[in-house]
């Protein structure tokens, strides 16, 4: 009988998608179909811009911290598995997908998206932020 356990490569791929969501993606101009490689470029550009400003607002400090905490792991995975950089993001819950002029879901309550690579679609969820659940 075959094993239903995911392989190390599958786990690494899923980890990449999940870690990406801990970047401040909602603050970047990301559209459906952007590759992970392009998203990483946008994040690095944003990081450079933030590092130039010595008097950061609280929100910008939080954004920079998220980048500094998560980008190294993302880059390490992409160095080991460069083909994963071709995966494309879509179905971002923080975007206005229904055309009503506002985000479908607040990133302070729920965040999810999909990544597609080689005819495989992965659904990725981010954990809820501190204070998002009243009962936790």
Short mmCIF file of N, CA and C in Angstrom, two decimals:
data_model
loop_
_atom_site.label_atom_id
_atom_site.label_comp_id
_atom_site.label_asym_id
_atom_site.label_seq_id
_atom_site.Cartn_x
_atom_site.Cartn_y
_atom_site.Cartn_z
N UNK A 1 0.82 -1.19 0.00
CA UNK A 1 0.00 0.00 0.00
C UNK A 1 0.87 1.25 0.00
N UNK A 2 0.44 2.25 -0.75
CA UNK A 2 1.17 3.52 -0.79
C UNK A 2 0.85 4.37 0.42
N UNK A 3 1.75 5.27 0.67
CA UNK A 3 1.59 6.16 1.81
C UNK A 3 0.82 7.42 1.40
N UNK A 4 -0.05 7.88 2.26
CA UNK A 4 -0.78 9.13 2.01
C UNK A 4 -0.05 10.33 2.61
N UNK A 5 1.11 10.08 3.20
CA UNK A 5 1.88 11.17 3.79
C UNK A 5 2.49 12.03 2.70
N UNK A 6 2.45 13.35 2.87
CA UNK A 6 3.06 14.22 1.86
C UNK A 6 4.58 14.07 1.86
N UNK A 7 5.16 14.27 0.69
CA UNK A 7 6.60 14.19 0.55
C UNK A 7 7.24 15.47 1.11
N UNK A 8 8.54 15.43 1.32
CA UNK A 8 9.26 16.61 1.79
C UNK A 8 9.11 17.77 0.81
N UNK A 9 9.11 17.46 -0.47
CA UNK A 9 8.95 18.52 -1.49
C UNK A 9 7.56 19.15 -1.41
N UNK A 10 6.55 18.34 -1.20
CA UNK A 10 5.19 18.87 -1.07
C UNK A 10 5.06 19.74 0.17
N UNK A 11 5.66 19.30 1.26
CA UNK A 11 5.61 20.08 2.49
C UNK A 11 6.35 21.40 2.33
N UNK A 12 7.48 21.38 1.65
CA UNK A 12 8.25 22.59 1.42
C UNK A 12 7.45 23.58 0.56
N UNK A 13 6.77 23.06 -0.45
CA UNK A 13 5.96 23.91 -1.32
C UNK A 13 4.82 24.56 -0.53
N UNK A 14 4.12 23.76 0.24
CA UNK A 14 3.01 24.28 1.04
C UNK A 14 3.51 25.30 2.07
N UNK A 15 4.65 25.04 2.67
CA UNK A 15 5.23 25.98 3.64
C UNK A 15 5.51 27.32 2.95
N UNK A 16 6.03 27.28 1.74
CA UNK A 16 6.31 28.52 1.00
C UNK A 16 5.03 29.33 0.82
N UNK A 17 3.98 28.70 0.38
CA UNK A 17 2.71 29.40 0.15
C UNK A 17 2.16 30.00 1.45
N UNK A 18 2.27 29.24 2.51
CA UNK A 18 1.74 29.73 3.79
C UNK A 18 2.59 30.88 4.35
N UNK A 19 3.90 30.76 4.27
CA UNK A 19 4.78 31.82 4.77
C UNK A 19 4.58 33.11 3.99
N UNK A 20 4.37 32.99 2.69
CA UNK A 20 4.14 34.18 1.86
C UNK A 20 2.99 35.03 2.40
N UNK A 21 1.98 34.39 2.94
CA UNK A 21 0.82 35.14 3.42
C UNK A 21 1.10 35.94 4.68
N UNK A 22 2.25 35.71 5.31
CA UNK A 22 2.61 36.50 6.48
C UNK A 22 3.38 37.76 6.09
N UNK A 23 3.58 37.94 4.80
CA UNK A 23 4.10 39.21 4.29
C UNK A 23 2.92 40.17 4.18
N UNK A 24 3.16 41.46 4.15
CA UNK A 24 2.06 42.43 4.05
C UNK A 24 1.52 42.53 2.61
N UNK A 25 1.02 41.42 2.11
CA UNK A 25 0.55 41.37 0.72
C UNK A 25 -0.60 42.33 0.45
N UNK A 26 -1.42 42.57 1.46
CA UNK A 26 -2.56 43.47 1.28
C UNK A 26 -2.12 44.91 1.06
N UNK A 27 -0.88 45.23 1.40
CA UNK A 27 -0.37 46.59 1.24
C UNK A 27 0.36 46.77 -0.09
N UNK A 28 0.51 45.69 -0.84
CA UNK A 28 1.20 45.75 -2.12
C UNK A 28 0.17 45.65 -3.25
N UNK A 29 0.52 46.17 -4.38
CA UNK A 29 -0.37 46.13 -5.54
C UNK A 29 -0.16 44.81 -6.28
N UNK A 30 -0.78 43.77 -5.75
CA UNK A 30 -0.64 42.42 -6.32
C UNK A 30 -1.93 42.06 -7.03
N UNK A 31 -1.79 41.52 -8.21
CA UNK A 31 -2.95 41.11 -9.00
C UNK A 31 -2.93 39.61 -9.24
N UNK A 32 -4.09 39.07 -9.56
CA UNK A 32 -4.19 37.66 -9.92
C UNK A 32 -3.20 37.35 -11.03
N UNK A 33 -2.52 36.23 -10.91
CA UNK A 33 -1.60 35.80 -11.93
C UNK A 33 -0.16 36.23 -11.72
N UNK A 34 0.11 37.04 -10.70
CA UNK A 34 1.49 37.42 -10.41
C UNK A 34 2.24 36.20 -9.88
N UNK A 35 3.47 36.04 -10.32
CA UNK A 35 4.29 34.92 -9.85
C UNK A 35 4.88 35.24 -8.49
N UNK A 36 5.26 34.20 -7.80
CA UNK A 36 5.92 34.39 -6.51
C UNK A 36 7.21 35.18 -6.70
N UNK A 37 7.93 34.91 -7.77
CA UNK A 37 9.16 35.67 -8.03
C UNK A 37 8.87 37.16 -8.11
N UNK A 38 7.78 37.53 -8.79
CA UNK A 38 7.45 38.94 -8.93
C UNK A 38 6.98 39.52 -7.59
N UNK A 39 6.24 38.75 -6.84
CA UNK A 39 5.80 39.21 -5.52
C UNK A 39 7.00 39.46 -4.62
N UNK A 40 7.98 38.57 -4.65
CA UNK A 40 9.19 38.75 -3.84
C UNK A 40 9.91 40.03 -4.26
N UNK A 41 9.95 40.31 -5.56
CA UNK A 41 10.56 41.55 -6.04
C UNK A 41 9.81 42.76 -5.47
N UNK A 42 8.49 42.73 -5.50
CA UNK A 42 7.70 43.83 -4.95
C UNK A 42 7.95 44.00 -3.45
N UNK A 43 8.07 42.90 -2.73
CA UNK A 43 8.32 42.94 -1.30
C UNK A 43 9.70 43.55 -1.02
N UNK A 44 10.70 43.14 -1.79
CA UNK A 44 12.04 43.70 -1.61
C UNK A 44 12.07 45.19 -1.91
N UNK A 45 11.37 45.60 -2.95
CA UNK A 45 11.28 47.03 -3.27
C UNK A 45 10.62 47.80 -2.12
N UNK A 46 9.57 47.23 -1.56
CA UNK A 46 8.87 47.85 -0.44
C UNK A 46 9.79 47.93 0.78
N UNK A 47 10.55 46.88 1.02
CA UNK A 47 11.48 46.85 2.16
C UNK A 47 12.53 47.96 2.01
N UNK A 48 13.07 48.10 0.80
CA UNK A 48 14.08 49.15 0.55
C UNK A 48 13.48 50.53 0.82
N UNK A 49 12.28 50.73 0.34
CA UNK A 49 11.59 52.01 0.53
C UNK A 49 11.36 52.31 2.01
N UNK A 50 10.96 51.30 2.76
CA UNK A 50 10.72 51.48 4.19
C UNK A 50 12.02 51.75 4.95
N UNK A 51 13.09 51.09 4.55
CA UNK A 51 14.37 51.26 5.23
C UNK A 51 14.97 52.65 5.01
N UNK A 52 14.58 53.33 3.95
CA UNK A 52 15.07 54.69 3.68
C UNK A 52 14.46 55.67 4.67
N UNK A 53 13.22 55.43 5.05
CA UNK A 53 12.50 56.34 5.95
C UNK A 53 12.86 56.01 7.40
N UNK A 54 13.47 56.95 8.08
CA UNK A 54 13.90 56.72 9.47
C UNK A 54 12.77 56.93 10.48
N UNK A 55 11.73 57.66 10.10
CA UNK A 55 10.61 57.91 11.01
C UNK A 55 9.37 57.18 10.49
N UNK A 56 9.33 55.90 10.77
CA UNK A 56 8.23 55.08 10.28
C UNK A 56 7.01 55.17 11.19
N UNK A 57 5.84 55.15 10.56
CA UNK A 57 4.59 55.06 11.31
C UNK A 57 4.50 53.63 11.87
N UNK A 58 3.64 53.45 12.87
CA UNK A 58 3.46 52.14 13.50
C UNK A 58 3.12 51.06 12.45
N UNK A 59 2.23 51.40 11.53
CA UNK A 59 1.84 50.44 10.49
C UNK A 59 3.03 50.05 9.61
N UNK A 60 3.87 51.01 9.29
CA UNK A 60 5.04 50.73 8.46
C UNK A 60 6.07 49.91 9.21
N UNK A 61 6.22 50.15 10.52
CA UNK A 61 7.13 49.34 11.33
C UNK A 61 6.66 47.89 11.35
N UNK A 62 5.36 47.70 11.46
CA UNK A 62 4.78 46.36 11.46
C UNK A 62 5.01 45.67 10.11
N UNK A 63 4.84 46.42 9.05
CA UNK A 63 5.06 45.91 7.69
C UNK A 63 6.51 45.48 7.52
N UNK A 64 7.44 46.32 7.95
CA UNK A 64 8.87 46.02 7.84
C UNK A 64 9.24 44.79 8.67
N UNK A 65 8.68 44.70 9.87
CA UNK A 65 8.94 43.55 10.74
C UNK A 65 8.46 42.25 10.08
N UNK A 66 7.28 42.29 9.46
CA UNK A 66 6.75 41.11 8.78
C UNK A 66 7.66 40.68 7.64
N UNK A 67 8.19 41.64 6.92
CA UNK A 67 9.10 41.33 5.82
C UNK A 67 10.39 40.73 6.37
N UNK A 68 10.96 41.37 7.36
CA UNK A 68 12.23 40.90 7.93
C UNK A 68 12.11 39.52 8.55
N UNK A 69 10.95 39.19 9.11
CA UNK A 69 10.75 37.89 9.75
C UNK A 69 10.47 36.76 8.77
N UNK A 70 9.89 37.08 7.61
CA UNK A 70 9.44 36.03 6.71
C UNK A 70 10.20 35.92 5.39
N UNK A 71 10.74 37.01 4.90
CA UNK A 71 11.42 36.98 3.60
C UNK A 71 12.63 36.04 3.58
N UNK A 72 13.46 35.98 4.62
CA UNK A 72 14.60 35.04 4.57
C UNK A 72 14.18 33.58 4.36
N UNK A 73 13.11 33.15 5.01
CA UNK A 73 12.64 31.77 4.84
C UNK A 73 12.13 31.54 3.42
N UNK A 74 11.44 32.52 2.88
CA UNK A 74 10.93 32.43 1.51
C UNK A 74 12.08 32.32 0.53
N UNK A 75 13.07 33.18 0.70
CA UNK A 75 14.23 33.16 -0.20
C UNK A 75 15.01 31.86 -0.08
N UNK A 76 15.10 31.30 1.12
CA UNK A 76 15.80 30.02 1.29
C UNK A 76 15.08 28.90 0.55
N UNK A 77 13.76 28.87 0.63
CA UNK A 77 13.01 27.85 -0.09
C UNK A 77 13.18 28.03 -1.60
N UNK A 78 13.09 29.27 -2.07
CA UNK A 78 13.22 29.53 -3.50
C UNK A 78 14.63 29.23 -4.01
N UNK A 79 15.62 29.39 -3.16
CA UNK A 79 16.99 29.05 -3.55
C UNK A 79 17.10 27.54 -3.76
N UNK A 80 16.46 26.79 -2.86
CA UNK A 80 16.47 25.33 -2.94
C UNK A 80 15.55 24.82 -4.05
N UNK A 81 14.44 25.52 -4.26
CA UNK A 81 13.43 25.07 -5.23
C UNK A 81 13.01 26.24 -6.13
N UNK A 82 13.88 26.70 -7.02
CA UNK A 82 13.59 27.88 -7.84
C UNK A 82 12.34 27.74 -8.71
N UNK A 83 11.96 26.53 -9.04
CA UNK A 83 10.77 26.32 -9.87
C UNK A 83 9.49 26.80 -9.17
N UNK A 84 9.52 26.84 -7.84
CA UNK A 84 8.34 27.29 -7.10
C UNK A 84 8.07 28.78 -7.28
N UNK A 85 9.08 29.52 -7.69
CA UNK A 85 8.92 30.95 -7.95
C UNK A 85 7.97 31.24 -9.10
N UNK A 86 7.68 30.23 -9.90
CA UNK A 86 6.77 30.39 -11.05
C UNK A 86 5.31 30.26 -10.65
N UNK A 87 5.04 29.80 -9.43
CA UNK A 87 3.65 29.64 -8.98
C UNK A 87 2.95 30.99 -9.02
N UNK A 88 1.69 30.98 -9.41
CA UNK A 88 0.92 32.22 -9.58
C UNK A 88 -0.16 32.33 -8.50
N UNK A 89 -0.29 33.52 -7.96
CA UNK A 89 -1.28 33.79 -6.92
C UNK A 89 -2.61 34.21 -7.54
N UNK A 90 -3.70 33.86 -6.89
CA UNK A 90 -5.03 34.35 -7.31
C UNK A 90 -6.02 34.15 -6.16
N UNK A 91 -7.24 34.57 -6.41
CA UNK A 91 -8.33 34.41 -5.43
C UNK A 91 -7.98 34.98 -4.06
N UNK A 92 -7.37 36.16 -4.05
CA UNK A 92 -6.93 36.78 -2.80
C UNK A 92 -8.13 37.34 -2.04
N UNK A 93 -8.33 36.87 -0.83
CA UNK A 93 -9.51 37.26 -0.05
C UNK A 93 -9.51 38.73 0.33
N UNK A 94 -8.36 39.37 0.35
CA UNK A 94 -8.26 40.78 0.75
C UNK A 94 -8.50 41.74 -0.42
N UNK A 95 -8.77 41.20 -1.59
CA UNK A 95 -9.05 42.03 -2.76
C UNK A 95 -10.56 42.21 -2.93
N UNK A 96 -10.92 43.09 -3.84
CA UNK A 96 -12.33 43.30 -4.19
C UNK A 96 -12.67 42.39 -5.37
N UNK A 97 -12.95 41.14 -5.08
CA UNK A 97 -13.24 40.16 -6.12
C UNK A 97 -14.68 40.23 -6.62
N UNK A 98 -15.58 40.79 -5.81
CA UNK A 98 -16.99 40.84 -6.21
C UNK A 98 -17.38 42.19 -6.81
N UNK A 99 -16.42 43.11 -6.93
CA UNK A 99 -16.66 44.39 -7.60
C UNK A 99 -17.52 45.39 -6.84
N UNK A 100 -17.60 45.25 -5.52
CA UNK A 100 -18.43 46.19 -4.75
C UNK A 100 -17.63 47.39 -4.23
N UNK A 101 -16.35 47.49 -4.61
CA UNK A 101 -15.54 48.63 -4.22
C UNK A 101 -14.84 48.51 -2.88
N UNK A 102 -14.95 47.37 -2.23
CA UNK A 102 -14.26 47.17 -0.95
C UNK A 102 -13.73 45.74 -0.89
N UNK A 103 -12.71 45.51 -0.05
CA UNK A 103 -12.16 44.15 0.07
C UNK A 103 -13.25 43.16 0.47
N UNK A 104 -13.16 41.96 -0.08
CA UNK A 104 -14.15 40.93 0.26
C UNK A 104 -14.08 40.54 1.73
N UNK A 105 -12.87 40.44 2.28
CA UNK A 105 -12.67 40.09 3.69
C UNK A 105 -11.55 40.95 4.24
N UNK A 106 -11.70 41.38 5.44
CA UNK A 106 -10.65 42.14 6.11
C UNK A 106 -9.50 41.21 6.46
N UNK A 107 -8.26 41.67 6.27
CA UNK A 107 -7.11 40.85 6.65
C UNK A 107 -7.02 40.69 8.16
N UNK A 108 -7.82 41.45 8.88
CA UNK A 108 -7.84 41.33 10.33
C UNK A 108 -8.82 40.25 10.81
N UNK A 109 -9.52 39.63 9.87
CA UNK A 109 -10.44 38.56 10.25
C UNK A 109 -10.10 37.24 9.56
N UNK A 110 -9.75 37.28 8.28
CA UNK A 110 -9.48 36.07 7.54
C UNK A 110 -8.63 36.42 6.33
N UNK A 111 -7.72 35.54 5.99
CA UNK A 111 -6.92 35.76 4.79
C UNK A 111 -6.66 34.42 4.11
N UNK A 112 -6.94 34.36 2.82
CA UNK A 112 -6.72 33.15 2.05
C UNK A 112 -6.44 33.53 0.60
N UNK A 113 -5.80 32.63 -0.11
CA UNK A 113 -5.58 32.81 -1.54
C UNK A 113 -5.24 31.44 -2.12
N UNK A 114 -5.08 31.40 -3.42
CA UNK A 114 -4.65 30.17 -4.07
C UNK A 114 -3.34 30.42 -4.79
N UNK A 115 -2.58 29.35 -4.96
CA UNK A 115 -1.36 29.36 -5.76
C UNK A 115 -1.48 28.23 -6.77
N UNK A 116 -1.12 28.52 -8.00
CA UNK A 116 -1.21 27.52 -9.05
C UNK A 116 0.15 27.29 -9.67
N UNK A 117 0.51 26.02 -9.80
CA UNK A 117 1.77 25.63 -10.41
C UNK A 117 1.58 24.28 -11.09
N UNK A 118 1.90 24.23 -12.36
CA UNK A 118 1.83 22.97 -13.12
C UNK A 118 0.49 22.27 -12.97
N UNK A 119 -0.59 22.98 -13.19
CA UNK A 119 -1.94 22.43 -13.12
C UNK A 119 -2.36 21.94 -11.73
N UNK A 120 -1.62 22.32 -10.71
CA UNK A 120 -1.99 22.03 -9.33
C UNK A 120 -2.39 23.34 -8.68
N UNK A 121 -3.49 23.32 -7.96
CA UNK A 121 -3.95 24.51 -7.25
C UNK A 121 -3.91 24.21 -5.76
N UNK A 122 -3.25 25.11 -5.03
CA UNK A 122 -3.13 24.99 -3.59
C UNK A 122 -3.90 26.13 -2.94
N UNK A 123 -4.71 25.81 -1.96
CA UNK A 123 -5.41 26.83 -1.19
C UNK A 123 -4.58 27.08 0.07
N UNK A 124 -4.30 28.33 0.32
CA UNK A 124 -3.47 28.69 1.46
C UNK A 124 -4.23 29.65 2.35
N UNK A 125 -4.22 29.36 3.65
CA UNK A 125 -4.87 30.21 4.65
C UNK A 125 -3.82 30.76 5.60
N UNK A 126 -4.03 31.97 6.03
CA UNK A 126 -3.18 32.57 7.04
C UNK A 126 -3.91 32.47 8.38
N UNK A 127 -3.17 32.25 9.43
CA UNK A 127 -3.77 32.24 10.76
C UNK A 127 -4.37 33.59 11.09
N UNK A 128 -5.35 33.59 11.95
CA UNK A 128 -5.99 34.85 12.31
C UNK A 128 -5.06 35.67 13.18
N UNK A 129 -5.05 36.97 12.97
CA UNK A 129 -4.17 37.83 13.77
C UNK A 129 -4.66 37.97 15.21
N UNK A 130 -3.78 38.45 16.06
CA UNK A 130 -4.08 38.65 17.47
C UNK A 130 -5.33 39.53 17.62
N UNK A 131 -6.25 39.07 18.44
CA UNK A 131 -7.46 39.83 18.70
C UNK A 131 -8.56 39.66 17.67
N UNK A 132 -8.33 38.84 16.64
CA UNK A 132 -9.34 38.67 15.61
C UNK A 132 -10.52 37.84 16.09
N UNK A 133 -10.25 36.90 16.94
CA UNK A 133 -11.33 36.09 17.51
C UNK A 133 -11.59 36.59 18.91
N UNK A 134 -12.80 36.90 19.19
CA UNK A 134 -13.14 37.41 20.52
C UNK A 134 -13.00 36.34 21.59
N UNK A 135 -13.09 35.07 21.20
CA UNK A 135 -13.06 34.01 22.20
C UNK A 135 -11.70 33.34 22.34
N UNK A 136 -10.64 33.89 21.74
CA UNK A 136 -9.33 33.23 21.90
C UNK A 136 -8.39 34.00 22.79
#
